[in-house]
Short mmCIF file of C-alpha atoms in Angstrom, two decimals:
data_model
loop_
_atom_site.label_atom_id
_atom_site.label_comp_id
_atom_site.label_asym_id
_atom_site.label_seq_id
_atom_site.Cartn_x
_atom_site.Cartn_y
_atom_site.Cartn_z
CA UNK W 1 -54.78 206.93 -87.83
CA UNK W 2 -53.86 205.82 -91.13
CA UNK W 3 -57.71 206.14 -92.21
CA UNK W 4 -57.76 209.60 -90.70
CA UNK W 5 -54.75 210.70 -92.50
CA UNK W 6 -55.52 209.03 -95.74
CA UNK W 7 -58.91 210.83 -95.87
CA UNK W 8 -57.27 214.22 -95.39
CA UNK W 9 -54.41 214.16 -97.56
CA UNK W 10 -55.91 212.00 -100.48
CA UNK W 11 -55.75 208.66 -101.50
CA UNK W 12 -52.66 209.77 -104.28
CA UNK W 13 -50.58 212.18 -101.87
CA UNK W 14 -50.75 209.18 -99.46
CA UNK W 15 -49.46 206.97 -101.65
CA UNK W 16 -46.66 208.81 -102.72
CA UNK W 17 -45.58 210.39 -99.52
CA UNK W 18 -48.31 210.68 -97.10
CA UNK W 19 -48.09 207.28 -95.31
CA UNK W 20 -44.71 208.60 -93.29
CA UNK W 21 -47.29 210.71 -91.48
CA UNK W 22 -48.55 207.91 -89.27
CA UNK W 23 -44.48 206.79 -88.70
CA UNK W 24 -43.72 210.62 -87.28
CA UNK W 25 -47.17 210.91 -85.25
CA UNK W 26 -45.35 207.94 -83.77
CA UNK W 27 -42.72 209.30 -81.81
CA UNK W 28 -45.83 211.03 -79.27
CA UNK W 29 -46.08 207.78 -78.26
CA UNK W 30 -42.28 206.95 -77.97
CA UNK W 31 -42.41 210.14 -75.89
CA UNK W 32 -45.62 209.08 -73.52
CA UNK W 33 -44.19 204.97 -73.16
CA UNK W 34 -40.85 206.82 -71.70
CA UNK W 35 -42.95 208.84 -69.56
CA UNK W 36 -44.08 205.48 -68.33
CA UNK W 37 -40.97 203.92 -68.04
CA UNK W 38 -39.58 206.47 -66.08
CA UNK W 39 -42.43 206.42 -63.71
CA UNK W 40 -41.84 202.53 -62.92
CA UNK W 41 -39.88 200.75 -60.65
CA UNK W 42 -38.60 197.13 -60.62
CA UNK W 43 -41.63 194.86 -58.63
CA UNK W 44 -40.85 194.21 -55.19
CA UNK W 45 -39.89 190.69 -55.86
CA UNK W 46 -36.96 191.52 -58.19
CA UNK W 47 -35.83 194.51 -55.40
CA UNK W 48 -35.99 192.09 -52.76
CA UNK W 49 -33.43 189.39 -54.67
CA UNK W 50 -31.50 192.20 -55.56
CA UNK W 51 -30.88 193.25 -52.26
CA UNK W 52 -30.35 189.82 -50.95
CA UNK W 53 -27.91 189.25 -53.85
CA UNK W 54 -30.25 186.12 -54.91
CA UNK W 55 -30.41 187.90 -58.65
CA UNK W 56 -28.96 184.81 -61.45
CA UNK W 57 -25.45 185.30 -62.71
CA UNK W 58 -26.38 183.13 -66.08
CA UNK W 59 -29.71 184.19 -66.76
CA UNK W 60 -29.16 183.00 -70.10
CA UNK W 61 -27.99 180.03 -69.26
CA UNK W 62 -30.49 179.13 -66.64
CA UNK W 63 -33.32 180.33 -68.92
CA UNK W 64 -32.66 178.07 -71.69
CA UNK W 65 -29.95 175.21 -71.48
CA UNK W 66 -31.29 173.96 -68.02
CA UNK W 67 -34.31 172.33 -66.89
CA UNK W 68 -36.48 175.63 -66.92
CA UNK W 69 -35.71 175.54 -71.04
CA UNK W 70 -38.29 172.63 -71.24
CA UNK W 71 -40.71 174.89 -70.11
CA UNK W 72 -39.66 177.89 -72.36
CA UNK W 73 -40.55 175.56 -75.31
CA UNK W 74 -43.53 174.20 -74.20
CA UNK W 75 -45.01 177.89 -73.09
CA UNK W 76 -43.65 178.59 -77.44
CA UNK W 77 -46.02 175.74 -78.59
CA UNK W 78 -48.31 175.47 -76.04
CA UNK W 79 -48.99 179.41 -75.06
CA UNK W 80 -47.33 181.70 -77.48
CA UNK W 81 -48.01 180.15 -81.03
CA UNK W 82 -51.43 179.84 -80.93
CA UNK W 83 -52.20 183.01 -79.00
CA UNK W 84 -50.08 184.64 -82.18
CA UNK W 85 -51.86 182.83 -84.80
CA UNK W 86 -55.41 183.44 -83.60
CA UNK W 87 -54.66 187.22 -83.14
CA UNK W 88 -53.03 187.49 -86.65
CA UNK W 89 -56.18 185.59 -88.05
CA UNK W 90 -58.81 187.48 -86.16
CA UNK W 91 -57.39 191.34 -86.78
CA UNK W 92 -54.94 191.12 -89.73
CA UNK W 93 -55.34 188.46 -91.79
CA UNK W 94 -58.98 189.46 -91.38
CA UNK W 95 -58.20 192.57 -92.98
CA UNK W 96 -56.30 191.29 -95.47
CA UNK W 97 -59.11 188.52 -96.98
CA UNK W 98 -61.41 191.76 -97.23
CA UNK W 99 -58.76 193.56 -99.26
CA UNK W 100 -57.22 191.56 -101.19
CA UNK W 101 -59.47 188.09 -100.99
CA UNK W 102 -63.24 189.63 -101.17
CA UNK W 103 -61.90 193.01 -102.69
CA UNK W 104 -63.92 195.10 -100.47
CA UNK W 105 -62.77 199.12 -100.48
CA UNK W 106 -60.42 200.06 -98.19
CA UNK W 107 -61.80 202.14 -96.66
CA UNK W 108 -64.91 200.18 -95.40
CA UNK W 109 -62.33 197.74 -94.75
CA UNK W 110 -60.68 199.54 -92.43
CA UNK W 111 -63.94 200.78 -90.73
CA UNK W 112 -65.25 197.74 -90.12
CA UNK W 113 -62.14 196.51 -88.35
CA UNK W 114 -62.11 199.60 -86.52
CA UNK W 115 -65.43 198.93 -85.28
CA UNK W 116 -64.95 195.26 -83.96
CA UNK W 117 -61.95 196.03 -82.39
CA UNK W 118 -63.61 199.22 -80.38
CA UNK W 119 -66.34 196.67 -79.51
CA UNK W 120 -64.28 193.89 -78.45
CA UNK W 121 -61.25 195.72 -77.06
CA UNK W 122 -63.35 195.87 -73.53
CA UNK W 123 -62.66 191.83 -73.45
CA UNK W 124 -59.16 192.10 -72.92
CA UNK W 125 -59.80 193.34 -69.81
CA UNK W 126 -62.71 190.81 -68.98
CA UNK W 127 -60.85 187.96 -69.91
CA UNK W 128 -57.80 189.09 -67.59
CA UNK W 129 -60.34 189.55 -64.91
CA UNK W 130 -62.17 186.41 -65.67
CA UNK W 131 -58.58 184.42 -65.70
CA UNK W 132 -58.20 185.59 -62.09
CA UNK W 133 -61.35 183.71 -61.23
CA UNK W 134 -61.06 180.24 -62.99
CA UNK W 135 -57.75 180.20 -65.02
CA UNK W 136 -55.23 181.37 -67.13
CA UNK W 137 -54.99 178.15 -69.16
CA UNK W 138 -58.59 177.28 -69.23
CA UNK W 139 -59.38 180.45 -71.56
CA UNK W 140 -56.22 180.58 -74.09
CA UNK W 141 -57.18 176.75 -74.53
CA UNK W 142 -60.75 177.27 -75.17
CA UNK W 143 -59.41 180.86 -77.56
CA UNK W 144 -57.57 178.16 -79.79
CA UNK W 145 -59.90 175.58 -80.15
CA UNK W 146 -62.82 177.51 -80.70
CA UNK W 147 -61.22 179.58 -83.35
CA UNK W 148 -59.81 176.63 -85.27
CA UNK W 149 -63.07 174.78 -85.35
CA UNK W 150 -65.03 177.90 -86.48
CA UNK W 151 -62.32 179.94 -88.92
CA UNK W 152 -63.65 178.02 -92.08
CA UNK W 153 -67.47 178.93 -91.59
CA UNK W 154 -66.66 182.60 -90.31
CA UNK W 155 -64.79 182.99 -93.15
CA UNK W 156 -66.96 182.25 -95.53
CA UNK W 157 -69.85 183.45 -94.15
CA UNK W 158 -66.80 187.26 -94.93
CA UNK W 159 -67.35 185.97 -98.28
CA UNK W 160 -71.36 185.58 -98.53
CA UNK W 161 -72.13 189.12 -96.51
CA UNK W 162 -69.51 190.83 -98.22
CA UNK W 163 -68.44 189.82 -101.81
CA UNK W 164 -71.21 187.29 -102.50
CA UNK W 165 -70.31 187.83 -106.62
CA UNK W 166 -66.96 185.88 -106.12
CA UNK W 167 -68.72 182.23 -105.29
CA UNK W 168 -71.44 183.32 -108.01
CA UNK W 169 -68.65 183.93 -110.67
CA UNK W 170 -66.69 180.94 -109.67
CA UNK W 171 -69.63 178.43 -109.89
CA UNK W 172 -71.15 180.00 -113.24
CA UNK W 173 -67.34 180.15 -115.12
CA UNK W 174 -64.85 178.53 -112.94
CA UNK W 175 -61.33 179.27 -113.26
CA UNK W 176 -59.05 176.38 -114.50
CA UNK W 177 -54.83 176.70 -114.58
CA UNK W 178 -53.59 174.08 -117.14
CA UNK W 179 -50.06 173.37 -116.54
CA UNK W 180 -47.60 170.85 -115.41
CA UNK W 181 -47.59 170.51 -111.79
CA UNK W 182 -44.17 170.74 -111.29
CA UNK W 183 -43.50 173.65 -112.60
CA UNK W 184 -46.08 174.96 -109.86
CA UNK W 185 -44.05 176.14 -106.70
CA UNK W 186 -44.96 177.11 -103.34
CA UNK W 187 -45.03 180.61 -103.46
CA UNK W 188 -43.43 181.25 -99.95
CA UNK W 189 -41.44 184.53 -100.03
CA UNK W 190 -41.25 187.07 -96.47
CA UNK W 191 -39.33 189.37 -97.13
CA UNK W 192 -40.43 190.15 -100.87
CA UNK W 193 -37.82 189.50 -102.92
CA UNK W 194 -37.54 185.89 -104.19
CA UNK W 195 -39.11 185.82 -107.94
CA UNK W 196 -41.16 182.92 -109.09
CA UNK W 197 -41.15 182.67 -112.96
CA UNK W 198 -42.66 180.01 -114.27
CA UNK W 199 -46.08 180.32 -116.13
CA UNK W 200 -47.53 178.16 -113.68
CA UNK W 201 -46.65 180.72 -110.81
CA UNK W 202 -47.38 183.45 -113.00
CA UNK W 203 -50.73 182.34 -113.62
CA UNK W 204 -51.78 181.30 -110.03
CA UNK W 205 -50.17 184.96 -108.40
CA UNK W 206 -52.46 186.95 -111.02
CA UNK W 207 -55.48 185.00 -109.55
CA UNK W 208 -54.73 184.86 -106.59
CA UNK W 209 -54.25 188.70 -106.39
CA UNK W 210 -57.26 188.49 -108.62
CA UNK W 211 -59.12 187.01 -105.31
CA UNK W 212 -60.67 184.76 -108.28
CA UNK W 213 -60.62 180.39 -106.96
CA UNK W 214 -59.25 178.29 -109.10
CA UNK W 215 -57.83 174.76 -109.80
CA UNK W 216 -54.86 173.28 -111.28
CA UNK W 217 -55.55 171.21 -114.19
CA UNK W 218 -52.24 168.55 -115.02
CA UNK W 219 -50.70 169.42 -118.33
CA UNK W 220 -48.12 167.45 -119.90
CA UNK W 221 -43.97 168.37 -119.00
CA UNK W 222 -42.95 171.58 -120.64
CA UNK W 223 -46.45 172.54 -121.26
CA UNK W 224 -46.84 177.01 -121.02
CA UNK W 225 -49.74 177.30 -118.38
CA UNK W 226 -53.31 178.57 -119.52
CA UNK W 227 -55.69 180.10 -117.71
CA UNK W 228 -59.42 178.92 -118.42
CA UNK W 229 -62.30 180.86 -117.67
CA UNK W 230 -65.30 179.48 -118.84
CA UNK W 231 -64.92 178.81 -122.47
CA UNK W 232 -62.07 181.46 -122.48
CA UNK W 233 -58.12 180.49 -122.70
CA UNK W 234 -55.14 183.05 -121.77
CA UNK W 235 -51.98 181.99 -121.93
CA UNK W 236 -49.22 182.80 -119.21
CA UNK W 237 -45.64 182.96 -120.20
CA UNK W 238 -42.09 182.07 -118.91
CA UNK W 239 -40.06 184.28 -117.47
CA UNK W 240 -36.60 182.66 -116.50
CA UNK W 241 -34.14 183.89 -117.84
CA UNK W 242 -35.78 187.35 -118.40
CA UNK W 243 -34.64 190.45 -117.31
CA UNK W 244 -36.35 192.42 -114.60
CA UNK W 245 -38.00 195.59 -116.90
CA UNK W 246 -38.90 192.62 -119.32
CA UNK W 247 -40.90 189.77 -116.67
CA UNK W 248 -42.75 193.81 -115.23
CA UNK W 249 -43.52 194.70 -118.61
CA UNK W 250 -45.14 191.03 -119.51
CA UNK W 251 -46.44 190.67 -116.48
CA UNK W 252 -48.52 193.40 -116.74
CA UNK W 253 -49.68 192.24 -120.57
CA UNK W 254 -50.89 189.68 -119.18
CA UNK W 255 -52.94 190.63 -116.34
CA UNK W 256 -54.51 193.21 -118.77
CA UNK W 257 -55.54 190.52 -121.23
CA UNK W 258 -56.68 188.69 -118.02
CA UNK W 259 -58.69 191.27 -116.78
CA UNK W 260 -61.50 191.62 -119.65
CA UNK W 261 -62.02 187.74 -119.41
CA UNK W 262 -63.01 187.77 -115.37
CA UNK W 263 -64.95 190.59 -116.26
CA UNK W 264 -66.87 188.89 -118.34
CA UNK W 265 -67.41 186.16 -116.71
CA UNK W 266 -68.72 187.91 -113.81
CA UNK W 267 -65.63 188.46 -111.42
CA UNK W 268 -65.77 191.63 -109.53
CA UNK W 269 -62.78 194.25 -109.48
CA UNK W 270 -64.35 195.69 -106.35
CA UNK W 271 -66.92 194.47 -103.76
CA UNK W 272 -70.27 195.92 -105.12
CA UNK W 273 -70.98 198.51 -101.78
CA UNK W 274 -74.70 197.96 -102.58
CA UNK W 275 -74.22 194.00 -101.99
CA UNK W 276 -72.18 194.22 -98.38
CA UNK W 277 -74.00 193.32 -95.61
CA UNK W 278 -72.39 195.50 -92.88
CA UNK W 279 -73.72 194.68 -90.13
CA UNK W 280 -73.38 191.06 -90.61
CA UNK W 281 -69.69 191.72 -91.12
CA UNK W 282 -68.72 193.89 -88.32
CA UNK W 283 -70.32 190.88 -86.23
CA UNK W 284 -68.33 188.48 -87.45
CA UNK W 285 -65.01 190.52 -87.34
CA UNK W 286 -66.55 191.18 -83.80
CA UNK W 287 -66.31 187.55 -83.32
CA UNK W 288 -63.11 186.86 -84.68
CA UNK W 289 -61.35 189.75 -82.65
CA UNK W 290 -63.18 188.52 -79.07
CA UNK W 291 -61.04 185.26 -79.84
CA UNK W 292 -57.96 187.96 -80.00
CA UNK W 293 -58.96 188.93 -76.57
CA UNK W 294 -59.80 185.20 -75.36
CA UNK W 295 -56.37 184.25 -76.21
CA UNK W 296 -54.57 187.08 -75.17
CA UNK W 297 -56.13 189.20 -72.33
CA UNK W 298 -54.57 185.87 -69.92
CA UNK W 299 -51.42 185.26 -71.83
CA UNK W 300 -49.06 187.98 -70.07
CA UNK W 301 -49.85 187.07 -66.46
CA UNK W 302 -49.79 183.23 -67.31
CA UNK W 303 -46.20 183.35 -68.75
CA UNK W 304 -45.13 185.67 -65.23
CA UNK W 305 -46.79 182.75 -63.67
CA UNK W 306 -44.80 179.99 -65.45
CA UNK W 307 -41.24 181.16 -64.17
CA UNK W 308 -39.37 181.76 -61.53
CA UNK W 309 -38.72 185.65 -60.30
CA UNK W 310 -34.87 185.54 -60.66
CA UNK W 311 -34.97 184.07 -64.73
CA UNK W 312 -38.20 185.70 -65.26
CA UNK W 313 -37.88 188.14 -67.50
CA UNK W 314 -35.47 186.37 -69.76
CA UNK W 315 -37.62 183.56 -69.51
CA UNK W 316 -40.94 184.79 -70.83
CA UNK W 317 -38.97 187.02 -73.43
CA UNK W 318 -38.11 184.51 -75.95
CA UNK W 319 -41.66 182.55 -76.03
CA UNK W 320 -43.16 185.58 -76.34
CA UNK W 321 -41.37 187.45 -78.99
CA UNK W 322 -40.68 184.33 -81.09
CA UNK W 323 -44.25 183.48 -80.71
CA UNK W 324 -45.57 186.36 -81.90
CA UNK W 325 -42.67 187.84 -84.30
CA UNK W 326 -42.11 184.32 -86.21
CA UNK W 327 -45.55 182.28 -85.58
CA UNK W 328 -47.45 185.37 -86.04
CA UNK W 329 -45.69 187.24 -88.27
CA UNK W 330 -45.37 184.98 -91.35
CA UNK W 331 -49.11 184.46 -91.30
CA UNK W 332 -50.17 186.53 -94.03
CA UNK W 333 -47.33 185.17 -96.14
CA UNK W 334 -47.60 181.93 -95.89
CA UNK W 335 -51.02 181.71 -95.72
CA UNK W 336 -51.03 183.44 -99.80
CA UNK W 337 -48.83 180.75 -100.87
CA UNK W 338 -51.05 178.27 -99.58
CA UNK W 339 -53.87 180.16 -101.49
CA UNK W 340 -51.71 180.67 -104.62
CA UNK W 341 -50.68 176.98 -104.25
CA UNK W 342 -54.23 175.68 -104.48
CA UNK W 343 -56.22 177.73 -106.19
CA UNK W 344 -59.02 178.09 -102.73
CA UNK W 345 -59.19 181.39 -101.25
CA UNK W 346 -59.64 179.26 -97.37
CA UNK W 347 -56.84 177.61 -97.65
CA UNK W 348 -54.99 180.19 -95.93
CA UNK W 349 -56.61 179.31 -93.25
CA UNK W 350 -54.99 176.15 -92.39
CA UNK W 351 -52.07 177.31 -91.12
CA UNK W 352 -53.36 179.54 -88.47
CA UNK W 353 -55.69 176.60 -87.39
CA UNK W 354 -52.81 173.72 -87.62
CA UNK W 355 -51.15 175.98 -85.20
CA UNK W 356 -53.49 176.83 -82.68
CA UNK W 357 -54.63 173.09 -82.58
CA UNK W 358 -50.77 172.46 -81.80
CA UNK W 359 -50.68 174.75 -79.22
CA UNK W 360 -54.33 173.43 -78.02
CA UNK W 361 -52.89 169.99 -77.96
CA UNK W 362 -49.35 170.79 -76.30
CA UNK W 363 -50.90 173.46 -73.33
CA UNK W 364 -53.82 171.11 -72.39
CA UNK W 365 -51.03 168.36 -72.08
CA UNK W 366 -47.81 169.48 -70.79
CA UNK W 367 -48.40 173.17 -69.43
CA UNK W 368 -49.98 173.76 -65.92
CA UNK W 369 -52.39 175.78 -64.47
CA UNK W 370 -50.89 178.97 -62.53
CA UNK W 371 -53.67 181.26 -61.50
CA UNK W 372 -52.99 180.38 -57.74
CA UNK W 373 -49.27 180.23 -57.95
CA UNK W 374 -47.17 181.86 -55.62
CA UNK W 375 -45.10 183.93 -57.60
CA UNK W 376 -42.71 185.13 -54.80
CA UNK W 377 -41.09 181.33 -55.05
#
């Protein structure tokens, strides 16, 4: 949709005013998912309490500050997490290292993702099936592991198909930030506001945004961080203390002297369209989205499974949302400040596979099986 509408109105006019379109097109959906609603009915379980006046008084409280709130944690960390992770990873954050990280066009971008995910969307469905036969838990487990073990080779193998000129820059002039380390924060900021104004930070955003590697070099205390590029020095600047219109207007001095230099040395602007292996990309988004569906085509009737009919609902709600919302959510976020912390364009990765290794490690051990569960209990 936002391809579609981006192509028609122009890459400018959507910019300026055309991305609301997508946001109004909306509301035909709000309009067909109350069509559903109002064509459901409460499962006969839930009728059948109701009637016998069985229904919990304290859902609340029996959800979460009884026994049944062990298991609402564990189905967080050992379920939820890791299911939200690897989906972030495989469609998102996917998206994201092409943009940003590899600097591949948009639009290609966006096609490419398009195309694994009408590939691999037929796998939700398989995997839901196949979960019927041999296991809920089985197949989120083996949708974690797999995707931490392989996230670091898959990813770079987005880098060598797609932007192959970054790790050819990088090992002909590598980038270098000379400053003292502790003026070098951890750029975590979700909601977009916090500002980070030492040189050091300044330095390691620009490259970062840059998509250009680097490493921090120790300088001594007090020392204005440099950026080396080969034989080439720029120097960053310190902003505290300045006001807003000022740090924008230096800022921007800076990345334009910056520029040039990773020019020179061979840094693209722009994947080189000529140089992107396609079809080895859309297979390995292919593979990173059939992880999506590994890890979530099971995950809604495995949570059902999990709780009892009269604290369902409630039950299931918070593991899920706070799973997905939180865990999820602050994936592409903090996986930039762990880039912009260290200089190495993978190191985003680590977060999405500490998770899903915790929530490997907590479901194999402490969350049960429930594909043969009798749910009416």
């Amino acid at each position: 949709m936002i391809l579609g509408v981006r192509t028609v109105v122009g890459t400018e006019a959507f910019a300026e005013w055309g991305w609301r379109i997508p946001f109004l097109l909306s509301i035909v959906l709000l309009g067909v998912s109350v069509w559903i609603r109002m064509q459901l009915s409460e499962s006969p379980l839930f009728q059948e309490m109701k009637s016998q006046g069985k229904l919990s008084k304290a859902p609340i409280t029996e959800s979460f500050f009884s026994r049944n709130g062990r298991i609402v944690l564990l189905a967080l960390l050992g379920a939820t997490a890791g299911q939200a992770v690897v989906w972030y990873a495989g469609q998102f954050y996917a998206m994201y290292f092409l943009t940003q990280s590899l600097k591949v066009d948009a639009t290609t971008t966006w096609l490419l993702i398009g195309g694994a995910l009408m590939i691999g969307t037929p796998f939700f469905v398989f995997f839901g099936w196949l979960s019927d036969k041999i296991g809920r838990k089985k197949i989120v487990m083996a949708g974690c592991l797999i995707a931490a073990l392989t996230y670091f080779p898959l990813f770079k193998g987005l880098t060598h198909f797609a932007n192959p000129a970054i790790a050819e820059a990088s090992e002909r002039a590598p980038a270098v930030v000379v400053a003292d380390p502790d003026t070098c924060s951890f750029q975590f900021d979700p909601v977009g506001k916090k500002q980070f104004t030492s040189s050091c930070d300044i330095a390691t955003a620009a490259l970062a945004k840059a998509g250009v590697p680097y490493t921090v070099e120790e300088a001594p205390a007090g020392t204005v961080a440099t950026v080396r590029i080969g034989d080439a020095e720029i120097q960053s600047y310190e902003a505290t203390g300045l006001a807003t219109a000022e740090v924008k207007e230096r800022t921007g001095e800076f990345t334009t002297g910056l520029m040039p230099v990773l020019d020179e040395a061979g840094y693209p602007r722009t994947a080189d369209d000529a140089r992107i292996n396609k079809p080895m990309v859309l297979l390995i988004l292919t593979i990173l989205v059939l992880y999506v569906t590994m890890v979530y085509g099971p995950i809604a009737a495995w949570l059902v499974e999990l709780f009892p009919t009269k604290i369902r609902y409630t039950s299931m709600s918070l593991p899920y949302h706070i799973g997905n919302g939180w865990f999820g959510g602050f994936l592409p976020t903090i996986s930039f400040a762990l880039v912009a912390a260290t200089g190495n364009i993978y190191y985003g990765l680590w977060y999405p596979i500490a998770i899903a290794l915790m929530t490997f490690v907590v479901g194999s051990l402490f969350l049960r099986e429930t594909y043969k569960v009798d749910i009416t209990q």
